[in-house]
mmCIF file of C-alpha atoms and ligand atoms in Angstrom:
data_model
loop_
_atom_site.group_PDB
_atom_site.id
_atom_site.type_symbol
_atom_site.label_atom_id
_atom_site.label_comp_id
_atom_site.label_asym_id
_atom_site.label_seq_id
_atom_site.Cartn_x
_atom_site.Cartn_y
_atom_site.Cartn_z
ATOM 1 C CA MET W 1 -44.488 -68.877 -59.574
ATOM 2 C CA GLU W 2 -41.765 -69.365 -56.981
ATOM 3 C CA ALA W 3 -38.207 -68.573 -57.931
ATOM 4 C CA PRO W 4 -36.299 -71.854 -58.504
ATOM 5 C CA LEU W 5 -33.735 -72.793 -55.886
ATOM 6 C CA LEU W 6 -30.432 -71.791 -57.395
ATOM 7 C CA LYS W 7 -27.578 -74.257 -57.442
ATOM 8 C CA TYR W 8 -23.872 -73.494 -57.693
ATOM 9 C CA PRO W 9 -22.512 -71.666 -59.673
ATOM 10 C CA PHE W 10 -25.639 -69.564 -60.269
ATOM 11 C CA SER W 11 -26.336 -69.340 -56.529
ATOM 12 C CA GLU W 12 -23.223 -67.131 -56.423
ATOM 13 C CA VAL W 13 -24.479 -64.610 -58.978
ATOM 14 C CA ARG W 14 -25.787 -61.376 -57.474
ATOM 15 C CA SER W 15 -26.351 -59.274 -60.566
ATOM 16 C CA LEU W 16 -26.539 -59.325 -64.358
ATOM 17 C CA TRP W 17 -26.057 -56.456 -66.741
ATOM 18 C CA LEU W 18 -29.201 -55.866 -68.815
ATOM 19 C CA ASP W 19 -29.789 -53.083 -71.343
ATOM 20 C CA GLY W 20 -27.589 -50.478 -69.757
ATOM 21 C CA GLY W 21 -27.109 -51.358 -66.104
ATOM 22 C CA LEU W 22 -26.893 -54.031 -63.422
ATOM 23 C CA VAL W 23 -30.097 -55.712 -62.263
ATOM 24 C CA PRO W 24 -30.603 -58.323 -59.507
ATOM 25 C CA PHE W 25 -30.205 -61.900 -60.805
ATOM 26 C CA ALA W 26 -33.851 -62.823 -60.150
ATOM 27 C CA GLU W 27 -35.127 -59.882 -62.182
ATOM 28 C CA ALA W 28 -33.255 -60.744 -65.390
ATOM 29 C CA LYS W 29 -36.169 -62.430 -67.242
ATOM 30 C CA ILE W 30 -37.620 -62.414 -70.747
ATOM 31 C CA HIS W 31 -41.066 -63.132 -72.223
ATOM 32 C CA ILE W 32 -42.179 -66.547 -73.551
ATOM 33 C CA LEU W 33 -42.891 -64.889 -76.889
ATOM 34 C CA ALA W 34 -39.381 -63.441 -77.191
ATOM 35 C CA HIS W 35 -38.359 -63.741 -80.849
ATOM 36 C CA THR W 36 -35.005 -65.312 -79.965
ATOM 37 C CA LEU W 37 -36.664 -68.273 -78.242
ATOM 38 C CA HIS W 38 -38.615 -69.186 -81.377
ATOM 39 C CA TYR W 39 -36.173 -68.370 -84.164
ATOM 40 C CA GLY W 40 -32.701 -68.214 -82.615
ATOM 41 C CA SER W 41 -32.273 -64.508 -83.325
ATOM 42 C CA GLY W 42 -29.215 -63.716 -81.266
ATOM 43 C CA VAL W 43 -25.435 -63.527 -81.071
ATOM 44 C CA PHE W 44 -23.273 -64.137 -78.058
ATOM 45 C CA GLU W 45 -19.797 -64.507 -76.601
ATOM 46 C CA GLY W 46 -18.000 -66.725 -74.129
ATOM 47 C CA ILE W 47 -15.169 -65.087 -72.188
ATOM 48 C CA ARG W 48 -13.109 -66.114 -69.168
ATOM 49 C CA SER W 49 -11.698 -64.196 -66.282
ATOM 50 C CA TYR W 50 -8.861 -65.611 -64.218
ATOM 51 C CA LYS W 51 -7.637 -65.093 -60.702
ATOM 52 C CA THR W 52 -4.103 -63.722 -61.037
ATOM 53 C CA PRO W 53 -1.575 -62.653 -58.363
ATOM 54 C CA GLU W 54 -2.582 -59.031 -59.158
ATOM 55 C CA GLY W 55 -6.337 -59.669 -58.861
ATOM 56 C CA THR W 56 -8.955 -60.779 -61.383
ATOM 57 C CA ALA W 57 -8.140 -60.268 -65.084
ATOM 58 C CA ILE W 58 -10.277 -60.876 -68.190
ATOM 59 C CA PHE W 59 -8.595 -62.772 -71.054
ATOM 60 C CA ARG W 60 -8.707 -61.003 -74.443
ATOM 61 C CA LEU W 61 -11.809 -58.995 -73.521
ATOM 62 C CA ARG W 62 -11.586 -56.510 -76.390
ATOM 63 C CA GLU W 63 -11.212 -59.235 -79.050
ATOM 64 C CA HIS W 64 -14.302 -61.007 -77.713
ATOM 65 C CA VAL W 65 -16.378 -57.817 -77.684
ATOM 66 C CA GLU W 66 -15.166 -56.953 -81.190
ATOM 67 C CA ARG W 67 -16.215 -60.430 -82.376
ATOM 68 C CA LEU W 68 -19.648 -59.835 -80.790
ATOM 69 C CA PHE W 69 -19.962 -56.681 -82.911
ATOM 70 C CA ASP W 70 -18.871 -58.612 -86.023
ATOM 71 C CA SER W 71 -21.412 -61.355 -85.315
ATOM 72 C CA ALA W 72 -24.114 -58.712 -84.832
ATOM 73 C CA LYS W 73 -23.154 -56.946 -88.054
ATOM 74 C CA THR W 74 -23.502 -60.178 -90.023
ATOM 75 C CA LEU W 75 -27.040 -60.547 -88.678
ATOM 76 C CA ARG W 76 -27.800 -56.893 -89.615
ATOM 77 C CA ILE W 77 -27.954 -55.927 -85.933
ATOM 78 C CA GLU W 78 -26.788 -52.453 -84.945
ATOM 79 C CA LEU W 79 -25.740 -52.446 -81.315
ATOM 80 C CA PRO W 80 -26.724 -49.311 -79.390
ATOM 81 C CA TYR W 81 -23.352 -49.304 -77.567
ATOM 82 C CA THR W 82 -19.690 -48.866 -78.418
ATOM 83 C CA VAL W 83 -17.044 -51.574 -77.991
ATOM 84 C CA ASP W 84 -15.623 -49.567 -75.070
ATOM 85 C CA GLU W 85 -19.020 -49.356 -73.393
ATOM 86 C CA LEU W 86 -19.588 -53.112 -73.577
ATOM 87 C CA CYS W 87 -16.024 -53.833 -72.411
ATOM 88 C CA GLY W 88 -16.786 -51.569 -69.439
ATOM 89 C CA ALA W 89 -20.078 -53.377 -68.822
ATOM 90 C CA VAL W 90 -18.304 -56.758 -68.730
ATOM 91 C CA VAL W 91 -15.768 -55.446 -66.203
ATOM 92 C CA GLU W 92 -18.612 -53.963 -64.117
ATOM 93 C CA THR W 93 -20.478 -57.303 -64.070
ATOM 94 C CA VAL W 94 -17.411 -59.312 -63.002
ATOM 95 C CA ARG W 95 -16.521 -56.708 -60.371
ATOM 96 C CA ASP W 96 -20.030 -56.458 -58.899
ATOM 97 C CA ASN W 97 -20.140 -60.224 -58.464
ATOM 98 C CA GLU W 98 -16.633 -60.290 -56.949
ATOM 99 C CA LEU W 99 -15.561 -63.045 -59.328
ATOM 100 C CA GLY W 100 -12.095 -64.555 -59.733
ATOM 101 C CA ASP W 101 -12.066 -67.489 -62.170
ATOM 102 C CA SER W 102 -15.276 -66.966 -64.085
ATOM 103 C CA TYR W 103 -17.124 -67.592 -67.333
ATOM 104 C CA ILE W 104 -18.732 -64.516 -68.870
ATOM 105 C CA ARG W 105 -21.659 -64.686 -71.264
ATOM 106 C CA PRO W 106 -22.632 -61.517 -73.175
ATOM 107 C CA ILE W 107 -25.711 -62.066 -75.340
ATOM 108 C CA VAL W 108 -27.582 -59.900 -77.832
ATOM 109 C CA PHE W 109 -31.112 -61.074 -78.603
ATOM 110 C CA ARG W 110 -34.515 -60.094 -79.917
ATOM 111 C CA GLY W 111 -37.219 -59.879 -77.272
ATOM 112 C CA PHE W 112 -41.018 -59.817 -77.515
ATOM 113 C CA GLY W 113 -42.496 -57.604 -80.172
ATOM 114 C CA SER W 114 -43.712 -59.735 -83.023
ATOM 115 C CA LEU W 115 -43.550 -63.359 -84.068
ATOM 116 C CA PHE W 116 -43.121 -62.559 -87.728
ATOM 117 C CA VAL W 117 -39.878 -64.172 -88.875
ATOM 118 C CA ASN W 118 -38.334 -60.782 -89.682
ATOM 119 C CA PRO W 119 -36.441 -60.021 -86.434
ATOM 120 C CA ARG W 120 -36.453 -56.255 -86.924
ATOM 121 C CA LEU W 121 -40.000 -56.019 -85.544
ATOM 122 C CA SER W 122 -38.831 -57.268 -82.138
ATOM 123 C CA PRO W 123 -36.814 -55.145 -79.688
ATOM 124 C CA LEU W 124 -33.106 -55.744 -79.233
ATOM 125 C CA SER W 125 -31.658 -56.498 -75.798
ATOM 126 C CA VAL W 126 -28.084 -56.844 -74.609
ATOM 127 C CA ALA W 127 -27.268 -58.795 -71.463
ATOM 128 C CA ILE W 128 -24.085 -59.881 -69.705
ATOM 129 C CA ALA W 129 -23.963 -62.670 -67.136
ATOM 130 C CA ALA W 130 -20.930 -64.035 -65.323
ATOM 131 C CA TRP W 131 -20.525 -66.903 -62.877
ATOM 132 C CA PRO W 132 -17.708 -68.649 -61.043
ATOM 133 C CA THR W 133 -16.044 -71.538 -62.804
ATOM 134 C CA ARG W 134 -13.202 -73.936 -62.221
ATOM 135 C CA PRO W 135 -10.974 -73.782 -65.304
ATOM 136 C CA GLY W 136 -9.751 -76.990 -66.926
ATOM 137 C CA ARG W 137 -12.832 -79.109 -66.361
ATOM 138 C CA TYR W 138 -15.189 -78.337 -69.256
ATOM 139 C CA LEU W 139 -14.516 -81.709 -70.905
ATOM 140 C CA GLY W 140 -14.319 -83.573 -67.598
ATOM 141 C CA GLU W 141 -12.069 -83.852 -64.565
ATOM 142 C CA GLY W 142 -8.424 -84.331 -65.576
ATOM 143 C CA SER W 143 -9.149 -83.657 -69.252
ATOM 144 C CA GLN W 144 -6.409 -81.060 -69.603
ATOM 145 C CA GLU W 145 -3.825 -83.244 -67.895
ATOM 146 C CA ASN W 146 -4.644 -86.626 -69.441
ATOM 147 C CA GLY W 147 -6.369 -85.692 -72.695
ATOM 148 C CA ILE W 148 -9.820 -86.525 -73.972
ATOM 149 C CA GLU W 149 -11.463 -89.075 -76.236
ATOM 150 C CA ALA W 150 -12.951 -87.577 -79.393
ATOM 151 C CA CYS W 151 -14.946 -88.989 -82.267
ATOM 152 C CA VAL W 152 -15.612 -87.767 -85.762
ATOM 153 C CA SER W 153 -19.250 -86.710 -85.683
ATOM 154 C CA SER W 154 -21.808 -88.083 -88.099
ATOM 155 C CA TRP W 155 -23.109 -84.488 -88.242
ATOM 156 C CA ARG W 156 -21.385 -82.092 -90.629
ATOM 157 C CA ARG W 157 -20.572 -78.588 -89.372
ATOM 158 C CA LEU W 158 -22.299 -75.535 -90.816
ATOM 159 C CA SER W 159 -22.602 -75.153 -94.526
ATOM 160 C CA PRO W 160 -21.429 -71.564 -95.159
ATOM 161 C CA GLY W 161 -24.201 -71.103 -97.699
ATOM 162 C CA SER W 162 -26.823 -71.704 -95.024
ATOM 163 C CA LEU W 163 -25.517 -70.161 -91.820
ATOM 164 C CA PRO W 164 -22.530 -67.843 -91.205
ATOM 165 C CA PRO W 165 -19.833 -69.883 -89.394
ATOM 166 C CA LEU W 166 -17.784 -66.760 -88.566
ATOM 167 C CA ALA W 167 -20.698 -65.331 -86.586
ATOM 168 C CA LYS W 168 -21.207 -66.645 -83.071
ATOM 169 C CA ALA W 169 -24.953 -66.823 -83.615
ATOM 170 C CA THR W 170 -27.225 -68.657 -81.176
ATOM 171 C CA ALA W 171 -28.907 -70.576 -84.016
ATOM 172 C CA ASN W 172 -25.550 -72.077 -85.081
ATOM 173 C CA TYR W 173 -25.479 -73.971 -81.805
ATOM 174 C CA LEU W 174 -28.231 -76.400 -82.731
ATOM 175 C CA ASN W 175 -25.586 -78.119 -84.848
ATOM 176 C CA SER W 176 -23.196 -78.023 -81.860
ATOM 177 C CA GLN W 177 -25.850 -79.605 -79.645
ATOM 178 C CA LEU W 178 -26.333 -82.490 -82.085
ATOM 179 C CA ILE W 179 -22.569 -83.110 -82.226
ATOM 180 C CA LYS W 180 -22.185 -82.919 -78.449
ATOM 181 C CA MET W 181 -25.125 -85.209 -77.600
ATOM 182 C CA GLU W 182 -24.070 -87.831 -80.123
ATOM 183 C CA ALA W 183 -20.466 -87.805 -78.866
ATOM 184 C CA GLU W 184 -21.350 -88.114 -75.178
ATOM 185 C CA GLU W 185 -24.018 -90.737 -75.711
ATOM 186 C CA ASN W 186 -21.472 -92.847 -77.595
ATOM 187 C CA GLY W 187 -18.963 -92.510 -74.741
ATOM 188 C CA TYR W 188 -16.709 -89.733 -76.073
ATOM 189 C CA ASN W 189 -15.908 -86.388 -74.477
ATOM 190 C CA GLU W 190 -16.312 -84.409 -77.686
ATOM 191 C CA GLY W 191 -17.144 -84.691 -81.369
ATOM 192 C CA ILE W 192 -15.147 -83.248 -84.254
ATOM 193 C CA GLY W 193 -17.338 -81.995 -87.079
ATOM 194 C CA LEU W 194 -16.247 -82.228 -90.699
ATOM 195 C CA ASP W 195 -17.088 -79.580 -93.278
ATOM 196 C CA GLU W 196 -19.349 -80.191 -96.256
ATOM 197 C CA HIS W 197 -16.371 -81.607 -98.239
ATOM 198 C CA GLY W 198 -15.478 -84.100 -95.504
ATOM 199 C CA ASP W 199 -12.398 -82.208 -94.263
ATOM 200 C CA VAL W 200 -11.724 -81.383 -90.605
ATOM 201 C CA CYS W 201 -13.713 -78.365 -89.439
ATOM 202 C CA GLU W 202 -14.152 -77.848 -85.671
ATOM 203 C CA GLY W 203 -15.560 -79.322 -82.484
ATOM 204 C CA SER W 204 -18.957 -78.406 -81.050
ATOM 205 C CA ALA W 205 -17.356 -75.367 -79.381
ATOM 206 C CA GLU W 206 -13.628 -75.721 -80.132
ATOM 207 C CA ASN W 207 -11.107 -75.245 -82.895
ATOM 208 C CA VAL W 208 -8.922 -78.198 -83.888
ATOM 209 C CA PHE W 209 -5.107 -78.301 -84.039
ATOM 210 C CA LEU W 210 -2.785 -81.107 -85.213
ATOM 211 C CA VAL W 211 0.961 -81.528 -85.003
ATOM 212 C CA GLN W 212 2.642 -83.383 -87.837
ATOM 213 C CA ASP W 213 6.453 -83.619 -88.069
ATOM 214 C CA GLY W 214 6.844 -80.644 -85.715
ATOM 215 C CA VAL W 215 4.509 -78.393 -87.750
ATOM 216 C CA LEU W 216 1.311 -77.024 -86.186
ATOM 217 C CA LEU W 217 -1.691 -77.327 -88.512
ATOM 218 C CA THR W 218 -5.199 -75.955 -88.143
ATOM 219 C CA PRO W 219 -8.070 -75.509 -90.612
ATOM 220 C CA SER W 220 -8.023 -72.071 -92.239
ATOM 221 C CA LEU W 221 -10.820 -69.529 -91.810
ATOM 222 C CA ALA W 222 -12.003 -70.476 -95.302
ATOM 223 C CA GLY W 223 -12.931 -73.847 -93.782
ATOM 224 C CA ALA W 224 -16.251 -72.653 -92.304
ATOM 225 C CA ILE W 225 -15.031 -72.338 -88.707
ATOM 226 C CA LEU W 226 -15.444 -69.779 -85.959
ATOM 227 C CA ALA W 227 -12.348 -67.556 -85.750
ATOM 228 C CA GLY W 228 -11.511 -68.701 -82.239
ATOM 229 C CA ILE W 229 -9.738 -66.209 -80.020
ATOM 230 C CA THR W 230 -7.914 -69.068 -78.289
ATOM 231 C CA ARG W 231 -6.981 -70.364 -81.770
ATOM 232 C CA ASP W 232 -5.414 -66.991 -82.513
ATOM 233 C CA ALA W 233 -3.621 -67.000 -79.131
ATOM 234 C CA VAL W 234 -2.219 -70.500 -79.747
ATOM 235 C CA LEU W 235 -1.000 -69.565 -83.253
ATOM 236 C CA THR W 236 0.677 -66.448 -81.792
ATOM 237 C CA LEU W 237 2.328 -68.405 -78.970
ATOM 238 C CA ALA W 238 3.507 -71.132 -81.370
ATOM 239 C CA ARG W 239 5.212 -68.485 -83.516
ATOM 240 C CA ASP W 240 6.784 -67.012 -80.367
ATOM 241 C CA LEU W 241 8.188 -70.481 -79.608
ATOM 242 C CA GLY W 242 9.577 -70.832 -83.136
ATOM 243 C CA ILE W 243 7.086 -73.557 -84.117
ATOM 244 C CA GLU W 244 6.070 -73.523 -87.798
ATOM 245 C CA THR W 245 2.317 -72.934 -88.187
ATOM 246 C CA ARG W 246 0.045 -73.576 -91.156
ATOM 247 C CA GLU W 247 -3.612 -72.668 -91.634
ATOM 248 C CA GLU W 248 -4.885 -74.902 -94.418
ATOM 249 C CA GLY W 249 -7.293 -77.673 -95.340
ATOM 250 C CA VAL W 250 -6.914 -80.676 -93.024
ATOM 251 C CA PRO W 251 -8.081 -84.068 -94.352
ATOM 252 C CA ARG W 252 -9.999 -86.280 -91.935
ATOM 253 C CA SER W 253 -7.551 -89.151 -92.333
ATOM 254 C CA LEU W 254 -4.747 -87.009 -90.891
ATOM 255 C CA LEU W 255 -6.568 -87.151 -87.539
ATOM 256 C CA TYR W 256 -5.668 -90.852 -87.310
ATOM 257 C CA ILE W 257 -1.965 -90.564 -88.137
ATOM 258 C CA CYS W 258 -0.872 -87.167 -86.762
ATOM 259 C CA ASP W 259 1.634 -86.955 -83.909
ATOM 260 C CA GLU W 260 -0.476 -84.710 -81.669
ATOM 261 C CA LEU W 261 -4.020 -83.410 -81.648
ATOM 262 C CA PHE W 262 -5.733 -80.858 -79.414
ATOM 263 C CA LEU W 263 -8.797 -78.651 -79.165
ATOM 264 C CA THR W 264 -8.813 -74.969 -78.233
ATOM 265 C CA GLY W 265 -11.546 -72.676 -76.984
ATOM 266 C CA THR W 266 -12.483 -70.387 -74.146
ATOM 267 C CA SER W 267 -14.193 -73.272 -72.343
ATOM 268 C CA VAL W 268 -11.635 -76.028 -73.001
ATOM 269 C CA GLU W 269 -8.567 -73.723 -73.113
ATOM 270 C CA VAL W 270 -6.098 -76.273 -74.579
ATOM 271 C CA ALA W 271 -7.466 -79.832 -74.371
ATOM 272 C CA PRO W 272 -5.189 -82.621 -75.628
ATOM 273 C CA VAL W 273 -6.946 -85.401 -77.577
ATOM 274 C CA ARG W 274 -5.548 -88.849 -76.761
ATOM 275 C CA ALA W 275 -7.673 -90.865 -79.186
ATOM 276 C CA VAL W 276 -10.019 -90.277 -82.135
ATOM 277 C CA ASP W 277 -12.629 -92.928 -82.883
ATOM 278 C CA ARG W 278 -10.686 -95.117 -80.376
ATOM 279 C CA ILE W 279 -7.502 -94.860 -82.493
ATOM 280 C CA PRO W 280 -4.678 -93.522 -80.264
ATOM 281 C CA VAL W 281 -3.181 -90.179 -81.269
ATOM 282 C CA GLY W 282 0.628 -90.569 -81.298
ATOM 283 C CA ALA W 283 1.577 -92.421 -78.124
ATOM 284 C CA GLY W 284 -1.985 -92.051 -76.794
ATOM 285 C CA ARG W 285 -1.106 -89.293 -74.338
ATOM 286 C CA PRO W 286 -0.727 -85.483 -74.547
ATOM 287 C CA GLY W 287 2.166 -84.544 -76.822
ATOM 288 C CA GLU W 288 5.143 -82.292 -76.200
ATOM 289 C CA ILE W 289 4.078 -79.330 -78.359
ATOM 290 C CA THR W 290 0.523 -79.495 -76.973
ATOM 291 C CA ARG W 291 1.934 -79.324 -73.436
ATOM 292 C CA ARG W 292 4.187 -76.377 -74.211
ATOM 293 C CA LEU W 293 1.361 -74.369 -75.772
ATOM 294 C CA GLN W 294 -1.023 -75.258 -72.949
ATOM 295 C CA THR W 295 1.512 -74.211 -70.292
ATOM 296 C CA GLU W 296 2.301 -70.987 -72.125
ATOM 297 C CA LEU W 297 -1.360 -69.999 -72.612
ATOM 298 C CA LEU W 298 -2.462 -70.784 -69.058
ATOM 299 C CA GLY W 299 0.687 -69.153 -67.632
ATOM 300 C CA ILE W 300 -0.221 -65.866 -69.306
ATOM 301 C CA ALA W 301 -3.960 -66.121 -68.523
ATOM 302 C CA ARG W 302 -3.266 -66.793 -64.839
ATOM 303 C CA GLY W 303 -0.767 -63.955 -64.630
ATOM 304 C CA GLU W 304 2.103 -66.341 -63.854
ATOM 305 C CA GLN W 305 4.020 -65.226 -66.932
ATOM 306 C CA PRO W 306 4.436 -61.709 -68.360
ATOM 307 C CA ASP W 307 1.449 -60.567 -70.419
ATOM 308 C CA ARG W 308 3.674 -59.844 -73.423
ATOM 309 C CA HIS W 309 0.805 -59.497 -75.899
ATOM 310 C CA GLY W 310 -1.426 -57.291 -73.727
ATOM 311 C CA TRP W 311 -4.148 -59.946 -73.416
ATOM 312 C CA LEU W 312 -5.290 -59.239 -69.855
ATOM 313 C CA THR W 313 -7.766 -56.578 -68.710
ATOM 314 C CA PRO W 314 -7.685 -55.994 -64.950
ATOM 315 C CA VAL W 315 -11.084 -55.944 -63.239
HETATM 316 N N1 PMP A 401 -15.665 -72.941 -82.593
HETATM 317 C C1 PMP A 401 -16.900 -72.866 -82.066
HETATM 318 C C2 PMP A 401 -18.051 -73.392 -82.834
HETATM 319 C C3 PMP A 401 -17.092 -72.305 -80.784
HETATM 320 O O1 PMP A 401 -18.307 -72.237 -80.248
HETATM 321 C C4 PMP A 401 -15.970 -71.833 -80.064
HETATM 322 C C5 PMP A 401 -16.156 -71.240 -78.691
HETATM 323 N N2 PMP A 401 -16.465 -69.868 -78.772
HETATM 324 C C6 PMP A 401 -14.697 -71.936 -80.661
HETATM 325 C C7 PMP A 401 -14.593 -72.490 -81.920
HETATM 326 C C8 PMP A 401 -13.488 -71.416 -79.955
HETATM 327 O O2 PMP A 401 -13.529 -70.012 -79.894
HETATM 328 P P1 PMP A 401 -12.840 -69.198 -78.733
HETATM 329 O O3 PMP A 401 -11.433 -69.656 -78.648
HETATM 330 O O4 PMP A 401 -12.943 -67.778 -79.149
HETATM 331 O O5 PMP A 401 -13.603 -69.481 -77.484
#
């Protein structure tokens, strides 16, 4: 079979890290009977690197790799590497591909061994891919400047008794796919999933923040969400700016009457929401606190402001 013609951004990728070292892009393949393909046995991460005045830097690399280990632990996976080794492997992958602004995808998965449901009979693999990206466009051109249109999804987010929301497990993303397809096919940029009680949970790949009377609110970790690393960064920056923050249950109806609403995540960074279910949020444009947090976060990530929390790893 001929290798497919690669389109941008994958045409730019020279190498991937696979099970201990870099391999050429075209050689990074797995078998049709890989366990992960059939049963979703895997955990992964999504990380960004940014072009800064001092060269490429990876945003909160250690926290992402630590979350990968936590996700693996939840799935009873013992990784044959240390956190330091995988941090080093991520840096090596970004460096070898001479990337500036990039998206980095580490993934741990079960390959071909057995198709019994028990994943332990199939060999574990760890891979890291990275490719160039243009930040700020995940939810569409201009989405960070002008805000996006969101809907409340008809799909509920993960029930914590069925799947572990704190683990970034590949299988959890079937729910995300349902939310995302429904939202886009109904003309929205993104869907917000509710939890099993009908309270606000998270987007298909983003945490949710609201501003009400100057207070920043976001669902607590007890609300069956992923502990977003951007969420943590935004909470930290809000406290730095003297903004009161609360992590608590957020009722759906607050989405329609809050002053400001935004989504956070490695892909979306800080994406203002200008309307939910076609009801304008506040004045129907990005709010003041959203803007300040967005500017602060991107300023640090792009190396335009001092890295006062030690969030950047130089490549
Ligand atoms: N929730 C879900 C379900 C996600 O997939 C993501 C993206 N990893 C987030 C929240 C945001 O997490 P982070 O800020 O660490 O990217």
